[in-house]
Amino acid sequence: FKLEITHNINQIKLNIFDFKIKSLCESQGEVIAVGTKSSDIIEIHSAEKIKVVMRGHYFGDLTGLAMHPFQGVFYTVGEDHMLGVWEISGKKQLNLEKIEYPAKCIAISNDGKLLAIGCKNGHVLIRDSKSMSLVCDLKDRQSEVNCIRFSTNNEKLAVAYGHPDCEIFLYSAKGTFKPEVKFRGSLATTTHMDFSIDGKVIQLNNAGEELIFFDTTSGKRITTPSDIRDTKWQSYSCINGFPCLSIHKNWSQIMDNK
């Protein structure tokens, strides 16, 4: 048999990150379907007609998801250094970009303009949600970022660092992204976090199954929950709190239900 190269496929032009072929199938219509290591499915009709049917995350855990506040799209990140944009109605991926570090969590500002990505090495990447370009790269701790959240007015960004730091940094999100306040009320890693609508209070759950409140101006812990019993929350992601009391079974470990 004499083998000849008839077509060359430009991996970079197709935006494929790992073109190692994992599967291949040829149809009767002379269309070749190729599956790659980076979870791409490609249809090859000819050298000039190549279609990427699907792509996605391809190794490690998918660790973060954020819904756009008013569009039918959402963003995902994971340990594979990938940032994906997905359309709900079309059930398809709109964009996929490689980011600098393996990610742990993601949040989007309430005006839909900025993405904040917390990484496993302590970096926080701020990216434009449309162009996906990097706005700034923050690094104040070595611990992984476990949780991240924008305030209602988008002026503050709360970043929860994991063990051994177990600190929450409150950054100014007005353009400088400089840390303004630090919170530390527990030695357990933060798992969930919510701002009040007015941005004056932040509540959190941690791996120790605690519900903790902080004043975002002073950074002091609020030790009398009745003082904020009428607080309206921007979101309620915490699984341990007064509105969640009837959800968990008696004697259950709350973190088992996350």
Short mmCIF file of N, CA and C in Angstrom, two decimals, residues 119-247:
data_model
loop_
_atom_site.label_atom_id
_atom_site.label_comp_id
_atom_site.label_asym_id
_atom_site.label_seq_id
_atom_site.Cartn_x
_atom_site.Cartn_y
_atom_site.Cartn_z
N CYS A 119 -8.82 31.01 41.11
CA CYS A 119 -7.98 29.90 40.66
C CYS A 119 -7.41 29.10 41.83
N LYS A 120 -6.93 27.91 41.53
CA LYS A 120 -6.45 26.99 42.56
C LYS A 120 -5.12 27.43 43.16
N ASN A 121 -4.41 28.33 42.47
CA ASN A 121 -3.12 28.80 42.99
C ASN A 121 -3.22 30.17 43.65
N GLY A 122 -4.45 30.65 43.91
CA GLY A 122 -4.63 31.92 44.59
C GLY A 122 -4.81 33.12 43.69
N HIS A 123 -4.62 32.97 42.39
CA HIS A 123 -4.83 34.07 41.46
C HIS A 123 -6.32 34.33 41.27
N VAL A 124 -6.67 35.59 41.03
CA VAL A 124 -8.03 35.98 40.64
C VAL A 124 -7.93 36.69 39.30
N LEU A 125 -8.56 36.12 38.29
CA LEU A 125 -8.52 36.69 36.94
C LEU A 125 -9.79 37.48 36.69
N ILE A 126 -9.64 38.75 36.31
CA ILE A 126 -10.78 39.59 35.93
C ILE A 126 -10.78 39.68 34.41
N ARG A 127 -11.88 39.24 33.80
CA ARG A 127 -11.97 39.21 32.33
C ARG A 127 -13.22 39.90 31.83
N ASP A 128 -13.12 40.46 30.64
CA ASP A 128 -14.27 41.06 29.98
C ASP A 128 -15.20 39.93 29.52
N SER A 129 -16.49 40.02 29.83
CA SER A 129 -17.40 38.92 29.54
C SER A 129 -17.70 38.76 28.04
N LYS A 130 -17.50 39.82 27.26
CA LYS A 130 -17.75 39.74 25.81
C LYS A 130 -16.51 39.29 25.05
N SER A 131 -15.42 40.03 25.22
CA SER A 131 -14.20 39.72 24.47
C SER A 131 -13.40 38.61 25.12
N MET A 132 -13.68 38.30 26.39
CA MET A 132 -12.96 37.31 27.18
C MET A 132 -11.52 37.72 27.46
N SER A 133 -11.17 38.97 27.13
CA SER A 133 -9.79 39.44 27.33
C SER A 133 -9.53 39.68 28.82
N LEU A 134 -8.26 39.57 29.21
CA LEU A 134 -7.85 39.74 30.59
C LEU A 134 -7.81 41.22 30.95
N VAL A 135 -8.53 41.60 32.01
CA VAL A 135 -8.53 42.97 32.50
C VAL A 135 -7.44 43.16 33.55
N CYS A 136 -7.35 42.24 34.51
CA CYS A 136 -6.27 42.27 35.49
C CYS A 136 -6.14 40.91 36.16
N ASP A 137 -5.00 40.70 36.79
CA ASP A 137 -4.67 39.45 37.47
C ASP A 137 -4.26 39.79 38.90
N LEU A 138 -5.08 39.34 39.87
CA LEU A 138 -4.83 39.64 41.27
C LEU A 138 -4.16 38.46 41.96
N LYS A 139 -3.23 38.73 42.85
CA LYS A 139 -2.58 37.67 43.61
C LYS A 139 -2.17 38.22 44.98
N ASP A 140 -2.95 37.85 46.02
CA ASP A 140 -2.65 38.31 47.37
C ASP A 140 -2.43 37.16 48.35
N ARG A 141 -2.79 35.94 47.96
CA ARG A 141 -2.58 34.78 48.81
C ARG A 141 -2.19 33.57 47.96
N GLN A 142 -1.57 32.58 48.59
CA GLN A 142 -1.16 31.36 47.89
C GLN A 142 -2.28 30.32 47.87
N SER A 143 -3.22 30.42 48.80
CA SER A 143 -4.29 29.43 48.91
C SER A 143 -5.25 29.53 47.73
N GLU A 144 -5.92 28.41 47.42
CA GLU A 144 -6.89 28.43 46.34
C GLU A 144 -8.09 29.28 46.71
N VAL A 145 -8.74 29.83 45.69
CA VAL A 145 -9.93 30.65 45.88
C VAL A 145 -11.14 29.73 45.86
N ASN A 146 -11.86 29.65 46.98
CA ASN A 146 -12.98 28.72 47.09
C ASN A 146 -14.31 29.33 46.68
N CYS A 147 -14.45 30.64 46.84
CA CYS A 147 -15.73 31.28 46.59
C CYS A 147 -15.48 32.72 46.18
N ILE A 148 -16.35 33.25 45.31
CA ILE A 148 -16.15 34.61 44.80
C ILE A 148 -17.51 35.22 44.48
N ARG A 149 -17.67 36.54 44.74
CA ARG A 149 -19.00 37.15 44.57
C ARG A 149 -18.88 38.66 44.39
N PHE A 150 -19.65 39.22 43.43
CA PHE A 150 -19.76 40.67 43.26
C PHE A 150 -20.90 41.20 44.12
N SER A 151 -20.75 42.44 44.62
CA SER A 151 -21.84 43.08 45.34
C SER A 151 -22.92 43.52 44.35
N THR A 152 -24.09 43.90 44.87
CA THR A 152 -25.23 44.26 44.02
C THR A 152 -24.90 45.42 43.09
N ASN A 153 -24.20 46.43 43.59
CA ASN A 153 -23.88 47.60 42.76
C ASN A 153 -22.57 47.44 41.98
N ASN A 154 -21.98 46.25 42.04
CA ASN A 154 -20.75 45.92 41.29
C ASN A 154 -19.52 46.71 41.74
N GLU A 155 -19.60 47.36 42.89
CA GLU A 155 -18.48 48.16 43.37
C GLU A 155 -17.52 47.37 44.24
N LYS A 156 -17.94 46.16 44.67
CA LYS A 156 -17.09 45.35 45.54
C LYS A 156 -17.02 43.92 45.02
N LEU A 157 -15.89 43.30 45.25
CA LEU A 157 -15.70 41.90 44.89
C LEU A 157 -15.17 41.17 46.12
N ALA A 158 -15.92 40.18 46.59
CA ALA A 158 -15.51 39.38 47.74
C ALA A 158 -14.83 38.12 47.25
N VAL A 159 -13.64 37.84 47.78
CA VAL A 159 -12.85 36.68 47.39
C VAL A 159 -12.50 35.89 48.65
N ALA A 160 -12.94 34.63 48.70
CA ALA A 160 -12.69 33.78 49.86
C ALA A 160 -11.55 32.82 49.56
N TYR A 161 -10.45 32.96 50.31
CA TYR A 161 -9.29 32.09 50.14
C TYR A 161 -9.40 30.89 51.09
N GLY A 162 -8.94 29.74 50.62
CA GLY A 162 -9.06 28.50 51.38
C GLY A 162 -7.96 28.32 52.41
N HIS A 163 -7.89 27.10 52.92
CA HIS A 163 -6.92 26.72 53.95
C HIS A 163 -5.50 26.80 53.39
N PRO A 164 -4.53 27.31 54.14
CA PRO A 164 -4.58 27.64 55.57
C PRO A 164 -4.96 29.08 55.88
N ASP A 165 -5.13 29.94 54.86
CA ASP A 165 -5.42 31.35 55.14
C ASP A 165 -6.83 31.55 55.68
N CYS A 166 -7.82 30.95 55.01
CA CYS A 166 -9.23 31.05 55.42
C CYS A 166 -9.63 32.51 55.64
N GLU A 167 -9.24 33.38 54.71
CA GLU A 167 -9.56 34.80 54.78
C GLU A 167 -10.47 35.19 53.62
N ILE A 168 -11.22 36.28 53.83
CA ILE A 168 -12.02 36.87 52.76
C ILE A 168 -11.49 38.28 52.52
N PHE A 169 -11.12 38.55 51.28
CA PHE A 169 -10.68 39.89 50.89
C PHE A 169 -11.84 40.58 50.18
N LEU A 170 -12.08 41.84 50.54
CA LEU A 170 -13.08 42.64 49.85
C LEU A 170 -12.33 43.67 49.00
N TYR A 171 -12.42 43.50 47.68
CA TYR A 171 -11.71 44.36 46.74
C TYR A 171 -12.63 45.46 46.22
N SER A 172 -12.04 46.61 45.93
CA SER A 172 -12.77 47.64 45.20
C SER A 172 -12.85 47.20 43.74
N ALA A 173 -14.05 47.18 43.16
CA ALA A 173 -14.22 46.74 41.77
C ALA A 173 -14.49 47.92 40.85
N LYS A 174 -14.05 49.11 41.26
CA LYS A 174 -14.29 50.31 40.46
C LYS A 174 -13.22 50.55 39.41
N GLY A 175 -12.31 49.62 39.27
CA GLY A 175 -11.26 49.77 38.27
C GLY A 175 -9.89 49.44 38.80
N THR A 176 -9.67 49.67 40.08
CA THR A 176 -8.34 49.43 40.66
C THR A 176 -8.18 48.00 41.18
N PHE A 177 -9.28 47.41 41.67
CA PHE A 177 -9.28 46.08 42.28
C PHE A 177 -8.20 45.96 43.36
N LYS A 178 -8.20 46.94 44.25
CA LYS A 178 -7.30 46.91 45.40
C LYS A 178 -8.06 46.41 46.63
N PRO A 179 -7.42 45.60 47.47
CA PRO A 179 -8.11 45.11 48.68
C PRO A 179 -8.40 46.25 49.65
N GLU A 180 -9.63 46.29 50.15
CA GLU A 180 -10.05 47.35 51.07
C GLU A 180 -10.25 46.83 52.49
N VAL A 181 -10.85 45.64 52.62
CA VAL A 181 -11.17 45.08 53.93
C VAL A 181 -10.84 43.59 53.91
N LYS A 182 -10.41 43.07 55.07
CA LYS A 182 -10.17 41.63 55.22
C LYS A 182 -11.05 41.09 56.34
N PHE A 183 -11.64 39.91 56.11
CA PHE A 183 -12.45 39.25 57.13
C PHE A 183 -11.78 37.93 57.50
N ARG A 184 -11.83 37.62 58.79
CA ARG A 184 -11.42 36.29 59.22
C ARG A 184 -12.11 35.98 60.53
N GLY A 185 -13.07 35.07 60.47
CA GLY A 185 -13.82 34.74 61.66
C GLY A 185 -13.82 33.27 61.99
N SER A 186 -13.08 32.49 61.20
CA SER A 186 -13.10 31.04 61.40
C SER A 186 -11.86 30.43 60.78
N LEU A 187 -11.50 29.24 61.21
CA LEU A 187 -10.38 28.50 60.63
C LEU A 187 -10.85 27.52 59.57
N ALA A 188 -12.16 27.54 59.26
CA ALA A 188 -12.72 26.64 58.25
C ALA A 188 -12.85 27.34 56.91
N THR A 189 -12.77 26.58 55.84
CA THR A 189 -12.83 27.12 54.49
C THR A 189 -14.24 27.57 54.13
N THR A 190 -14.36 28.76 53.53
CA THR A 190 -15.65 29.28 53.10
C THR A 190 -16.18 28.48 51.91
N THR A 191 -17.46 28.12 51.97
CA THR A 191 -18.07 27.33 50.90
C THR A 191 -19.15 28.09 50.13
N HIS A 192 -19.83 29.03 50.80
CA HIS A 192 -20.90 29.81 50.16
C HIS A 192 -20.84 31.23 50.71
N MET A 193 -21.32 32.19 49.90
CA MET A 193 -21.19 33.59 50.29
C MET A 193 -22.26 34.43 49.59
N ASP A 194 -22.86 35.39 50.33
CA ASP A 194 -23.90 36.25 49.77
C ASP A 194 -23.77 37.67 50.33
N PHE A 195 -24.03 38.66 49.46
CA PHE A 195 -24.10 40.06 49.86
C PHE A 195 -25.55 40.44 50.18
N SER A 196 -25.71 41.40 51.09
CA SER A 196 -27.02 42.03 51.25
C SER A 196 -27.25 42.94 50.05
N ILE A 197 -28.50 43.31 49.82
CA ILE A 197 -28.82 44.15 48.66
C ILE A 197 -28.10 45.49 48.73
N ASP A 198 -27.99 46.05 49.93
CA ASP A 198 -27.31 47.34 50.07
C ASP A 198 -25.78 47.21 50.16
N GLY A 199 -25.27 45.96 50.16
CA GLY A 199 -23.83 45.74 50.18
C GLY A 199 -23.16 45.97 51.51
N LYS A 200 -23.95 46.22 52.58
CA LYS A 200 -23.36 46.53 53.88
C LYS A 200 -23.03 45.30 54.71
N VAL A 201 -23.63 44.17 54.36
CA VAL A 201 -23.44 42.94 55.13
C VAL A 201 -23.11 41.80 54.18
N ILE A 202 -22.25 40.90 54.61
CA ILE A 202 -21.97 39.69 53.86
C ILE A 202 -22.16 38.50 54.79
N GLN A 203 -22.81 37.46 54.30
CA GLN A 203 -22.98 36.24 55.08
C GLN A 203 -22.24 35.10 54.39
N LEU A 204 -21.79 34.13 55.18
CA LEU A 204 -21.07 33.01 54.59
C LEU A 204 -21.33 31.73 55.37
N ASN A 205 -21.20 30.62 54.65
CA ASN A 205 -21.12 29.29 55.25
C ASN A 205 -19.70 28.80 55.07
N ASN A 206 -19.28 27.91 55.95
CA ASN A 206 -17.95 27.32 55.80
C ASN A 206 -18.00 25.82 56.05
N ALA A 207 -16.85 25.19 55.91
CA ALA A 207 -16.77 23.74 56.06
C ALA A 207 -17.05 23.29 57.48
N GLY A 208 -17.06 24.22 58.42
CA GLY A 208 -17.40 23.90 59.81
C GLY A 208 -18.89 24.01 60.08
N GLU A 209 -19.68 24.19 59.02
CA GLU A 209 -21.15 24.28 59.10
C GLU A 209 -21.59 25.49 59.92
N GLU A 210 -20.84 26.58 59.82
CA GLU A 210 -21.19 27.81 60.52
C GLU A 210 -21.88 28.78 59.57
N LEU A 211 -22.71 29.66 60.14
CA LEU A 211 -23.29 30.79 59.44
C LEU A 211 -22.72 32.04 60.10
N ILE A 212 -21.94 32.83 59.33
CA ILE A 212 -21.21 33.97 59.89
C ILE A 212 -21.58 35.23 59.10
N PHE A 213 -21.69 36.35 59.82
CA PHE A 213 -22.00 37.64 59.20
C PHE A 213 -20.87 38.63 59.46
N PHE A 214 -20.60 39.47 58.45
CA PHE A 214 -19.59 40.51 58.59
C PHE A 214 -20.14 41.84 58.11
N ASP A 215 -19.68 42.91 58.75
CA ASP A 215 -19.94 44.27 58.29
C ASP A 215 -18.89 44.59 57.22
N THR A 216 -19.32 44.92 56.01
CA THR A 216 -18.38 45.10 54.90
C THR A 216 -17.61 46.41 55.00
N THR A 217 -18.06 47.34 55.81
CA THR A 217 -17.36 48.62 55.96
C THR A 217 -16.22 48.51 56.97
N SER A 218 -16.52 47.95 58.12
CA SER A 218 -15.53 47.85 59.18
C SER A 218 -14.73 46.56 59.14
N GLY A 219 -15.30 45.51 58.51
CA GLY A 219 -14.65 44.20 58.50
C GLY A 219 -14.89 43.42 59.76
N LYS A 220 -15.72 43.95 60.68
CA LYS A 220 -15.96 43.28 61.95
C LYS A 220 -17.08 42.24 61.82
N ARG A 221 -16.94 41.20 62.61
CA ARG A 221 -17.95 40.15 62.63
C ARG A 221 -19.18 40.62 63.39
N ILE A 222 -20.36 40.33 62.84
CA ILE A 222 -21.62 40.65 63.49
C ILE A 222 -22.02 39.44 64.33
N THR A 223 -22.00 39.60 65.63
CA THR A 223 -22.22 38.47 66.53
C THR A 223 -23.65 38.36 67.05
N THR A 224 -24.48 39.35 66.72
CA THR A 224 -25.89 39.30 67.13
C THR A 224 -26.76 39.23 65.89
N PRO A 225 -27.14 38.03 65.46
CA PRO A 225 -27.91 37.88 64.21
C PRO A 225 -29.23 38.64 64.21
N SER A 226 -29.81 38.86 65.37
CA SER A 226 -31.09 39.58 65.42
C SER A 226 -30.95 41.01 64.92
N ASP A 227 -29.72 41.56 64.95
CA ASP A 227 -29.50 42.92 64.47
C ASP A 227 -29.72 43.03 62.96
N ILE A 228 -29.61 41.91 62.25
CA ILE A 228 -29.75 41.94 60.79
C ILE A 228 -30.87 41.01 60.31
N ARG A 229 -31.84 40.76 61.20
CA ARG A 229 -32.89 39.81 60.85
C ARG A 229 -33.77 40.27 59.70
N ASP A 230 -33.85 41.58 59.47
CA ASP A 230 -34.67 42.10 58.38
C ASP A 230 -33.86 42.42 57.13
N THR A 231 -32.62 41.98 57.09
CA THR A 231 -31.75 42.24 55.95
C THR A 231 -32.26 41.54 54.70
N LYS A 232 -32.29 42.27 53.59
CA LYS A 232 -32.66 41.71 52.29
C LYS A 232 -31.38 41.32 51.56
N TRP A 233 -31.37 40.09 51.02
CA TRP A 233 -30.16 39.56 50.41
C TRP A 233 -30.22 39.61 48.90
N GLN A 234 -29.09 39.92 48.30
CA GLN A 234 -28.98 39.93 46.84
C GLN A 234 -29.22 38.54 46.27
N SER A 235 -28.70 37.55 46.95
CA SER A 235 -28.86 36.14 46.57
C SER A 235 -28.89 35.33 47.86
N TYR A 236 -29.26 34.06 47.75
CA TYR A 236 -29.18 33.19 48.94
C TYR A 236 -28.65 31.84 48.49
N SER A 237 -27.32 31.78 48.42
CA SER A 237 -26.67 30.53 48.03
C SER A 237 -26.28 29.69 49.24
N CYS A 238 -26.28 30.30 50.43
CA CYS A 238 -25.88 29.58 51.64
C CYS A 238 -26.85 28.42 51.92
N ILE A 239 -26.29 27.27 52.26
CA ILE A 239 -27.11 26.09 52.54
C ILE A 239 -27.36 25.93 54.04
N ASN A 240 -26.71 26.76 54.83
CA ASN A 240 -26.87 26.74 56.28
C ASN A 240 -27.33 28.12 56.70
N GLY A 241 -28.62 28.26 57.00
CA GLY A 241 -29.17 29.55 57.38
C GLY A 241 -30.62 29.41 57.79
N PHE A 242 -31.19 30.50 58.26
CA PHE A 242 -32.56 30.45 58.78
C PHE A 242 -33.59 30.02 57.71
N PRO A 243 -33.51 30.48 56.45
CA PRO A 243 -34.48 30.04 55.45
C PRO A 243 -34.32 28.57 55.05
N CYS A 244 -33.21 27.94 55.47
CA CYS A 244 -32.92 26.56 55.06
C CYS A 244 -33.18 25.55 56.17
N LEU A 245 -33.74 25.99 57.29
CA LEU A 245 -33.85 25.11 58.45
C LEU A 245 -34.67 23.86 58.18
N SER A 246 -35.73 23.97 57.38
CA SER A 246 -36.61 22.82 57.15
C SER A 246 -36.14 21.93 56.01
N ILE A 247 -35.07 22.31 55.34
CA ILE A 247 -34.60 21.53 54.19
C ILE A 247 -33.83 20.30 54.64
#
